[in-house]
Amino acid sequence: MAFPDNGMHVQDIKQMIEASIDGSEARVSGDGSHFEAVVVSGAFTDKSMLEKQKMVYAALGEHITSGAIHALTIKTYTPKEWETAQKLTVTAG
């Protein structure tokens, strides 16, 4: 699948993740082929880090295999993990 601008858009990736993972909120940043996704979802509860990442990859699979998304860094959190991470960020800052 070819994309006219040779890359994906942050909003497209956000929407694909949120549509694929129940109750998720995704924050995506990137430059057209290299992206970072921070995804928070209750669906990650009791899942390993690998299982969580596989869920995100599954949401974007064809775009990764086509090369439209060249590199993707994924950070996944349950809502409780996200709350803790935010407190650590505020404390550390």
JSON list of C-alpha atoms in Angstrom, two decimals:
[
{"chain": "A", "resi": 1, "resn": "MET", "atom": "CA", "xyz": [0.00, 0.00, 0.00]},
{"chain": "A", "resi": 2, "resn": "ALA", "atom": "CA", "xyz": [1.55, 3.32, -1.01]},
{"chain": "A", "resi": 3, "resn": "PHE", "atom": "CA", "xyz": [0.99, 6.58, 0.80]},
{"chain": "A", "resi": 4, "resn": "PRO", "atom": "CA", "xyz": [1.19, 9.83, -1.18]},
{"chain": "A", "resi": 5, "resn": "ASP", "atom": "CA", "xyz": [3.43, 11.51, 1.41]},
{"chain": "A", "resi": 6, "resn": "ASN", "atom": "CA", "xyz": [5.54, 8.37, 1.99]},
{"chain": "A", "resi": 7, "resn": "GLY", "atom": "CA", "xyz": [4.49, 8.02, 5.61]},
{"chain": "A", "resi": 8, "resn": "MET", "atom": "CA", "xyz": [1.82, 7.74, 8.21]},
{"chain": "A", "resi": 9, "resn": "HIS", "atom": "CA", "xyz": [0.29, 10.53, 10.23]},
{"chain": "A", "resi": 10, "resn": "VAL", "atom": "CA", "xyz": [0.33, 10.63, 14.03]},
{"chain": "A", "resi": 11, "resn": "GLN", "atom": "CA", "xyz": [-3.47, 10.98, 14.16]},
{"chain": "A", "resi": 12, "resn": "ASP", "atom": "CA", "xyz": [-3.97, 7.92, 11.91]},
{"chain": "A", "resi": 13, "resn": "ILE", "atom": "CA", "xyz": [-1.81, 5.76, 14.18]},
{"chain": "A", "resi": 14, "resn": "LYS", "atom": "CA", "xyz": [-3.58, 7.05, 17.29]},
{"chain": "A", "resi": 15, "resn": "GLN", "atom": "CA", "xyz": [-6.98, 6.21, 15.80]},
{"chain": "A", "resi": 16, "resn": "MET", "atom": "CA", "xyz": [-5.90, 2.71, 14.69]},
{"chain": "A", "resi": 17, "resn": "ILE", "atom": "CA", "xyz": [-4.55, 1.86, 18.14]},
{"chain": "A", "resi": 18, "resn": "GLU", "atom": "CA", "xyz": [-7.59, 3.24, 19.97]},
{"chain": "A", "resi": 19, "resn": "ALA", "atom": "CA", "xyz": [-9.98, 1.42, 17.62]},
{"chain": "A", "resi": 20, "resn": "SER", "atom": "CA", "xyz": [-8.15, -1.88, 18.08]},
{"chain": "A", "resi": 21, "resn": "ILE", "atom": "CA", "xyz": [-7.50, -1.92, 21.84]},
{"chain": "A", "resi": 22, "resn": "ASP", "atom": "CA", "xyz": [-10.60, -1.62, 24.03]},
{"chain": "A", "resi": 23, "resn": "GLY", "atom": "CA", "xyz": [-10.70, 1.42, 26.26]},
{"chain": "A", "resi": 24, "resn": "SER", "atom": "CA", "xyz": [-7.29, 2.63, 25.19]},
{"chain": "A", "resi": 25, "resn": "GLU", "atom": "CA", "xyz": [-5.88, 6.11, 25.04]},
{"chain": "A", "resi": 26, "resn": "ALA", "atom": "CA", "xyz": [-2.87, 6.56, 22.77]},
{"chain": "A", "resi": 27, "resn": "ARG", "atom": "CA", "xyz": [-0.40, 9.42, 22.63]},
{"chain": "A", "resi": 28, "resn": "VAL", "atom": "CA", "xyz": [1.62, 9.23, 19.44]},
{"chain": "A", "resi": 29, "resn": "SER", "atom": "CA", "xyz": [4.49, 11.38, 18.27]},
{"chain": "A", "resi": 30, "resn": "GLY", "atom": "CA", "xyz": [6.72, 11.01, 15.25]},
{"chain": "A", "resi": 31, "resn": "ASP", "atom": "CA", "xyz": [8.09, 12.34, 12.00]},
{"chain": "A", "resi": 32, "resn": "GLY", "atom": "CA", "xyz": [6.35, 10.37, 9.25]},
{"chain": "A", "resi": 33, "resn": "SER", "atom": "CA", "xyz": [8.12, 7.01, 9.52]},
{"chain": "A", "resi": 34, "resn": "HIS", "atom": "CA", "xyz": [9.59, 6.88, 13.05]},
{"chain": "A", "resi": 35, "resn": "PHE", "atom": "CA", "xyz": [7.06, 6.99, 15.87]},
{"chain": "A", "resi": 36, "resn": "GLU", "atom": "CA", "xyz": [6.65, 6.64, 19.61]},
{"chain": "A", "resi": 37, "resn": "ALA", "atom": "CA", "xyz": [3.36, 5.45, 21.03]},
{"chain": "A", "resi": 38, "resn": "VAL", "atom": "CA", "xyz": [2.38, 5.63, 24.68]},
{"chain": "A", "resi": 39, "resn": "VAL", "atom": "CA", "xyz": [-0.73, 3.54, 25.16]},
{"chain": "A", "resi": 40, "resn": "VAL", "atom": "CA", "xyz": [-2.82, 3.29, 28.33]},
{"chain": "A", "resi": 41, "resn": "SER", "atom": "CA", "xyz": [-5.55, 0.65, 28.58]},
{"chain": "A", "resi": 42, "resn": "GLY", "atom": "CA", "xyz": [-7.28, -1.51, 31.14]},
{"chain": "A", "resi": 43, "resn": "ALA", "atom": "CA", "xyz": [-7.00, -4.27, 28.51]},
{"chain": "A", "resi": 44, "resn": "PHE", "atom": "CA", "xyz": [-3.30, -4.51, 29.48]},
{"chain": "A", "resi": 45, "resn": "THR", "atom": "CA", "xyz": [-4.11, -5.68, 33.01]},
{"chain": "A", "resi": 46, "resn": "ASP", "atom": "CA", "xyz": [-2.44, -9.02, 33.78]},
{"chain": "A", "resi": 47, "resn": "LYS", "atom": "CA", "xyz": [-0.56, -8.98, 30.44]},
{"chain": "A", "resi": 48, "resn": "SER", "atom": "CA", "xyz": [3.20, -9.24, 30.08]},
{"chain": "A", "resi": 49, "resn": "MET", "atom": "CA", "xyz": [5.16, -6.43, 28.43]},
{"chain": "A", "resi": 50, "resn": "LEU", "atom": "CA", "xyz": [5.50, -8.59, 25.32]},
{"chain": "A", "resi": 51, "resn": "GLU", "atom": "CA", "xyz": [1.76, -9.31, 25.19]},
{"chain": "A", "resi": 52, "resn": "LYS", "atom": "CA", "xyz": [0.99, -5.59, 25.51]},
{"chain": "A", "resi": 53, "resn": "GLN", "atom": "CA", "xyz": [3.39, -4.72, 22.68]},
{"chain": "A", "resi": 54, "resn": "LYS", "atom": "CA", "xyz": [1.93, -7.46, 20.48]},
{"chain": "A", "resi": 55, "resn": "MET", "atom": "CA", "xyz": [-1.52, -5.90, 20.95]},
{"chain": "A", "resi": 56, "resn": "VAL", "atom": "CA", "xyz": [-0.22, -2.55, 19.69]},
{"chain": "A", "resi": 57, "resn": "TYR", "atom": "CA", "xyz": [1.67, -4.15, 16.78]},
{"chain": "A", "resi": 58, "resn": "ALA", "atom": "CA", "xyz": [-1.50, -6.05, 15.82]},
{"chain": "A", "resi": 59, "resn": "ALA", "atom": "CA", "xyz": [-3.37, -2.74, 15.55]},
{"chain": "A", "resi": 60, "resn": "LEU", "atom": "CA", "xyz": [-0.77, -1.43, 13.08]},
{"chain": "A", "resi": 61, "resn": "GLY", "atom": "CA", "xyz": [0.42, -4.67, 11.47]},
{"chain": "A", "resi": 62, "resn": "GLU", "atom": "CA", "xyz": [-0.06, -4.00, 7.77]},
{"chain": "A", "resi": 63, "resn": "HIS", "atom": "CA", "xyz": [1.47, -0.53, 8.06]},
{"chain": "A", "resi": 64, "resn": "ILE", "atom": "CA", "xyz": [4.55, -1.92, 9.77]},
{"chain": "A", "resi": 65, "resn": "THR", "atom": "CA", "xyz": [5.01, -4.73, 7.25]},
{"chain": "A", "resi": 66, "resn": "SER", "atom": "CA", "xyz": [4.47, -2.35, 4.32]},
{"chain": "A", "resi": 67, "resn": "GLY", "atom": "CA", "xyz": [7.16, -0.03, 5.64]},
{"chain": "A", "resi": 68, "resn": "ALA", "atom": "CA", "xyz": [4.80, 2.93, 6.08]},
{"chain": "A", "resi": 69, "resn": "ILE", "atom": "CA", "xyz": [5.80, 2.79, 9.74]},
{"chain": "A", "resi": 70, "resn": "HIS", "atom": "CA", "xyz": [9.54, 2.23, 9.67]},
{"chain": "A", "resi": 71, "resn": "ALA", "atom": "CA", "xyz": [10.25, 2.35, 13.40]},
{"chain": "A", "resi": 72, "resn": "LEU", "atom": "CA", "xyz": [7.93, 2.28, 16.38]},
{"chain": "A", "resi": 73, "resn": "THR", "atom": "CA", "xyz": [8.80, 2.66, 20.04]},
{"chain": "A", "resi": 74, "resn": "ILE", "atom": "CA", "xyz": [6.00, 1.42, 22.28]},
{"chain": "A", "resi": 75, "resn": "LYS", "atom": "CA", "xyz": [5.37, 2.18, 25.93]},
{"chain": "A", "resi": 76, "resn": "THR", "atom": "CA", "xyz": [2.32, 0.48, 27.42]},
{"chain": "A", "resi": 77, "resn": "TYR", "atom": "CA", "xyz": [0.62, 1.03, 30.75]},
{"chain": "A", "resi": 78, "resn": "THR", "atom": "CA", "xyz": [-2.44, -0.08, 32.63]},
{"chain": "A", "resi": 79, "resn": "PRO", "atom": "CA", "xyz": [-4.32, 2.91, 34.09]},
{"chain": "A", "resi": 80, "resn": "LYS", "atom": "CA", "xyz": [-2.77, 2.18, 37.51]},
{"chain": "A", "resi": 81, "resn": "GLU", "atom": "CA", "xyz": [0.76, 1.93, 36.03]},
{"chain": "A", "resi": 82, "resn": "TRP", "atom": "CA", "xyz": [0.18, 5.20, 34.15]},
{"chain": "A", "resi": 83, "resn": "GLU", "atom": "CA", "xyz": [-0.95, 6.96, 37.32]},
{"chain": "A", "resi": 84, "resn": "THR", "atom": "CA", "xyz": [2.22, 5.78, 39.09]},
{"chain": "A", "resi": 85, "resn": "ALA", "atom": "CA", "xyz": [4.42, 6.79, 36.13]},
{"chain": "A", "resi": 86, "resn": "GLN", "atom": "CA", "xyz": [2.91, 10.28, 36.12]},
{"chain": "A", "resi": 87, "resn": "LYS", "atom": "CA", "xyz": [3.58, 10.70, 39.84]},
{"chain": "A", "resi": 88, "resn": "LEU", "atom": "CA", "xyz": [7.21, 9.63, 39.32]},
{"chain": "A", "resi": 89, "resn": "THR", "atom": "CA", "xyz": [7.57, 12.11, 36.45]},
{"chain": "A", "resi": 90, "resn": "VAL", "atom": "CA", "xyz": [6.19, 14.97, 38.54]},
{"chain": "A", "resi": 91, "resn": "THR", "atom": "CA", "xyz": [8.36, 14.02, 41.53]},
{"chain": "A", "resi": 92, "resn": "ALA", "atom": "CA", "xyz": [11.49, 13.66, 39.40]},
{"chain": "A", "resi": 93, "resn": "GLY", "atom": "CA", "xyz": [10.89, 16.96, 37.60]}
]
